Structure formats: structure tokens, C-alpha cells
Short mmCIF file of C-alpha atoms in Angstrom, two decimals:
data_model
loop_
_atom_site.label_atom_id
_atom_site.label_comp_id
_atom_site.label_asym_id
_atom_site.label_seq_id
_atom_site.Cartn_x
_atom_site.Cartn_y
_atom_site.Cartn_z
CA MET A 295 80.01 1.61 16.64
CA ASN A 296 78.52 1.43 20.12
CA LYS A 297 78.69 -2.21 21.32
CA HIS A 298 75.06 -2.30 22.47
CA LEU A 299 73.92 -0.84 19.15
CA GLN A 300 75.93 -3.52 17.36
CA GLN A 301 74.12 -6.18 19.38
CA VAL A 302 70.75 -4.66 18.45
CA ARG A 303 71.80 -4.63 14.79
CA ASP A 304 72.82 -8.31 15.12
CA PHE A 305 69.39 -9.07 16.60
CA HIS A 306 67.70 -7.28 13.69
CA ARG A 307 69.76 -9.27 11.18
CA LYS A 308 68.99 -12.59 12.87
CA PHE A 309 65.24 -11.99 12.95
CA GLY A 310 64.92 -10.19 9.59
CA ILE A 311 64.03 -6.77 10.97
CA LYS A 312 64.51 -4.11 8.33
CA GLN A 313 67.48 -1.78 8.80
CA PRO A 314 69.96 -0.10 6.46
CA ASP A 315 73.18 -1.95 5.71
CA ASP A 316 76.28 -0.87 7.62
CA GLY A 317 77.34 2.57 6.44
CA GLU A 318 73.98 3.43 4.87
CA ILE A 319 71.65 6.01 6.35
CA GLY A 320 67.93 5.37 6.37
CA HIS A 321 64.87 7.30 7.39
CA LEU A 322 62.10 6.66 9.88
CA SER A 323 58.68 7.32 8.43
CA ASP A 324 56.04 9.05 10.51
CA MET A 325 54.39 5.68 11.16
CA ASP A 326 57.76 4.18 12.21
CA ILE A 327 58.16 7.01 14.72
CA VAL A 328 54.62 6.47 16.02
CA MET A 329 55.25 2.73 16.42
CA ARG A 330 58.60 3.33 18.15
CA GLN A 331 56.95 5.83 20.47
CA ALA A 332 54.23 3.32 21.35
CA LEU A 333 56.90 0.77 22.26
CA LEU A 334 58.79 3.31 24.36
CA LEU A 335 55.59 4.34 26.16
CA ASP A 336 54.82 0.67 26.95
CA CYS A 337 58.34 0.14 28.30
CA GLY A 338 58.12 3.40 30.22
CA SER A 339 54.83 2.34 31.79
CA GLU A 340 56.32 -0.96 32.95
CA THR A 341 59.36 0.86 34.32
CA PHE A 342 57.20 3.35 36.24
CA LYS A 343 55.17 0.49 37.72
CA ALA A 344 58.42 -1.16 38.82
CA ILE A 345 59.59 2.12 40.37
CA ALA A 346 56.28 2.41 42.24
CA SER A 347 56.68 -1.11 43.61
CA GLY A 348 60.37 -0.61 44.43
CA ASP A 349 61.43 -3.76 42.57
CA LEU A 350 65.04 -3.07 41.52
CA ILE A 351 65.25 -6.03 39.15
CA LYS A 352 62.11 -4.93 37.31
CA ILE A 353 63.36 -1.33 37.24
CA LEU A 354 66.62 -2.56 35.71
CA ALA A 355 64.69 -4.68 33.20
CA GLY A 356 62.61 -1.63 32.26
CA LEU A 357 65.69 0.53 31.77
CA VAL A 358 67.30 -2.13 29.58
CA ASP A 359 64.07 -2.50 27.56
CA LEU A 360 63.88 1.28 27.05
CA SER A 361 67.52 1.28 25.96
CA PHE A 362 67.04 -1.63 23.60
CA ASN A 363 64.08 0.07 21.94
CA ALA A 364 65.91 3.40 21.68
CA LEU A 365 68.86 1.60 20.08
CA ALA A 366 66.48 -0.26 17.74
CA ALA A 367 65.26 3.09 16.43
CA ILE A 368 68.85 4.24 15.88
CA ALA A 369 69.64 0.96 14.10
CA SER A 370 66.56 1.40 11.90
CA ARG A 371 67.93 4.78 10.83
CA GLY A 372 71.39 3.33 10.14
CA ASP A 373 72.93 5.85 12.55
CA ASP A 374 75.30 5.43 15.46
CA VAL A 375 74.74 6.45 19.07
CA ILE A 376 75.55 10.11 19.68
CA ALA A 377 77.43 10.89 22.89
CA VAL A 378 75.13 13.03 25.04
CA SER A 379 75.30 13.84 28.72
CA ALA A 380 72.95 12.14 31.13
CA ASN A 381 71.88 14.54 33.83
CA TRP A 382 70.03 13.25 36.84
CA ARG A 383 70.85 13.86 40.46
CA GLN A 384 69.55 11.78 43.30
CA ASP A 385 67.35 14.15 45.27
CA GLY A 386 65.52 11.56 47.34
CA SER A 387 62.40 11.67 45.19
CA VAL A 388 61.27 9.08 42.69
CA LEU A 389 59.33 11.86 40.97
CA SER A 390 62.58 13.30 39.62
CA LEU A 391 63.35 9.87 38.16
CA MET A 392 59.90 9.71 36.57
CA ARG A 393 60.28 13.23 35.19
CA VAL A 394 63.64 12.63 33.55
CA LEU A 395 62.50 9.35 31.95
CA SER A 396 59.21 10.89 30.78
CA GLU A 397 61.05 13.84 29.29
CA LYS A 398 63.54 11.62 27.43
CA ILE A 399 60.78 9.34 26.13
CA ASN A 400 58.74 12.36 25.00
CA GLN A 401 61.72 13.86 23.14
CA CYS A 402 61.87 10.71 21.02
CA THR A 403 58.71 11.85 19.22
CA SER A 404 61.14 13.84 17.04
CA GLY A 405 62.46 10.60 15.54
CA GLU A 406 65.96 12.06 15.79
CA THR A 407 68.98 9.96 16.72
CA VAL A 408 70.13 12.51 19.29
CA HIS A 409 66.94 12.01 21.31
CA TYR A 410 67.07 8.20 21.14
CA SER A 411 70.72 8.50 22.20
CA GLY A 412 69.66 10.70 25.12
CA LEU A 413 67.18 8.09 26.30
CA TYR A 414 69.83 5.37 26.02
CA ALA A 415 72.32 7.54 27.95
CA ILE A 416 69.93 8.28 30.82
CA CYS A 417 68.94 4.61 31.09
CA THR A 418 72.58 3.53 31.40
CA HIS A 419 73.18 6.30 33.93
CA LEU A 420 70.13 5.40 36.03
CA SER A 421 71.01 1.71 35.95
CA GLN A 422 74.33 2.52 37.53
CA ARG A 423 73.39 5.43 39.81
CA PHE A 424 69.82 4.65 40.88
CA VAL A 425 69.59 0.86 40.67
CA ASN A 426 73.29 0.25 41.46
CA ALA A 427 73.67 -2.30 38.70
CA ASP A 428 76.06 -3.22 35.93
CA PHE A 429 74.12 -2.02 32.87
CA ASP A 430 76.43 -3.82 30.46
CA GLU A 431 75.92 -7.16 32.18
CA ALA A 432 72.14 -6.66 32.30
CA PHE A 433 72.10 -5.74 28.61
CA GLN A 434 74.16 -8.87 27.81
CA ILE A 435 71.71 -11.08 29.69
CA VAL A 436 68.73 -9.60 27.84
CA HIS A 437 70.51 -9.74 24.47
CA GLN A 438 71.47 -13.41 24.90
CA HIS A 439 67.91 -14.19 25.90
CA LEU A 440 66.48 -12.40 22.85
CA MET A 441 68.97 -14.04 20.49
CA SER A 442 67.95 -17.47 21.80
CA GLY A 443 64.41 -16.80 20.52
CA ARG A 444 62.77 -17.84 23.79
CA GLY A 445 59.65 -15.95 24.77
CA ASP A 446 59.79 -16.52 28.53
CA ALA A 447 60.97 -13.02 29.48
CA GLU A 448 59.11 -13.23 32.79
CA ARG A 449 61.67 -15.77 33.98
CA LEU A 450 64.67 -13.71 32.91
CA ASP A 451 66.95 -13.20 35.92
CA LEU A 452 68.87 -9.92 35.98
CA SER A 453 69.95 -10.28 39.61
CA PRO A 454 73.56 -11.15 38.64
CA ALA A 455 73.84 -7.60 37.27
CA LEU A 456 72.98 -6.00 40.62
CA PHE A 457 75.88 -4.83 42.79
CA GLU A 458 75.79 -5.94 46.40
#
């Protein structure tokens, strides 16, 4: 199982969020998909605002939040992350970044694991290639913060995950 997905499943267990037991496959209802999409759109909006302001730490936080929510949908289905390619080339335009994220978020309206996996894959890719950050370290920081149960996300410092 993907290590980040396992951490999301651990978070769900700790806070009593419904998900199938290990090895069982579940189903997302239409309303579950709508709710997941609303969360992804909120995270996407915050990420786009961070891109517009050029704040790398907030962009990284947005990419991790998008990933966490995509993985939460996969965990709610009882699936595992599907290996998919993440295609994005730096072309000097932030519009290409916005387009690829918008497209991946929009594909998640299917409720299919492959599309949530695609969003996760592009977020990890962009964290490394666009933000120049250690996605795994950033994810660990966010996961530890969430597991602690503290609600002060505004003070969460992801700067240790940025490469010099």
C-alpha cells in the first residue's frame, strides 16, 4: 500500500472516519463524490490563490492538501493508489500549471480511483518540479499536525520541506 495512503487510512481510523477495512472494497455514493469534489475545489482555489501570490510555502501546502483529499477518497473506497504518469512541463507560464491542476480536479468528478490517483501523482510531481520541495517531508509534517488534533493549520511551517 502507498505510504501516504496508509497515513490517510491511519488518520481516518484515529478520528472515526468511515472507510472499508483493509482488503475490502467500498463504494462512493453520488453524494460522497459531490462532497469530495467540493473539498477538492476548495483546496484547488486556495492553491490557485497561492500560485497567484507566488507564495511557495502556500503552494506546497495546497498541493499537499489536494493530495490528502484525493487519497482520502481512495481510502474511502478501500482501494490503493494506481500508478499513473504525471505529465507537466515547465513552459514558463503559470497558466499551464493551473490548467493541469484544474483538469485533474475535474476528472475526479468520476469518483474513480484512477482519477484521484492522477491528482495525487500530479501534486507530488509539481511539488518536486515546480515548487522544488520534498513532497514526502511536507506530507509528513501535515500528517503529524493532523494526527495531533490541533486546529492551528495557519501556523503550520512547511519551509523545512523546501530545497534551497
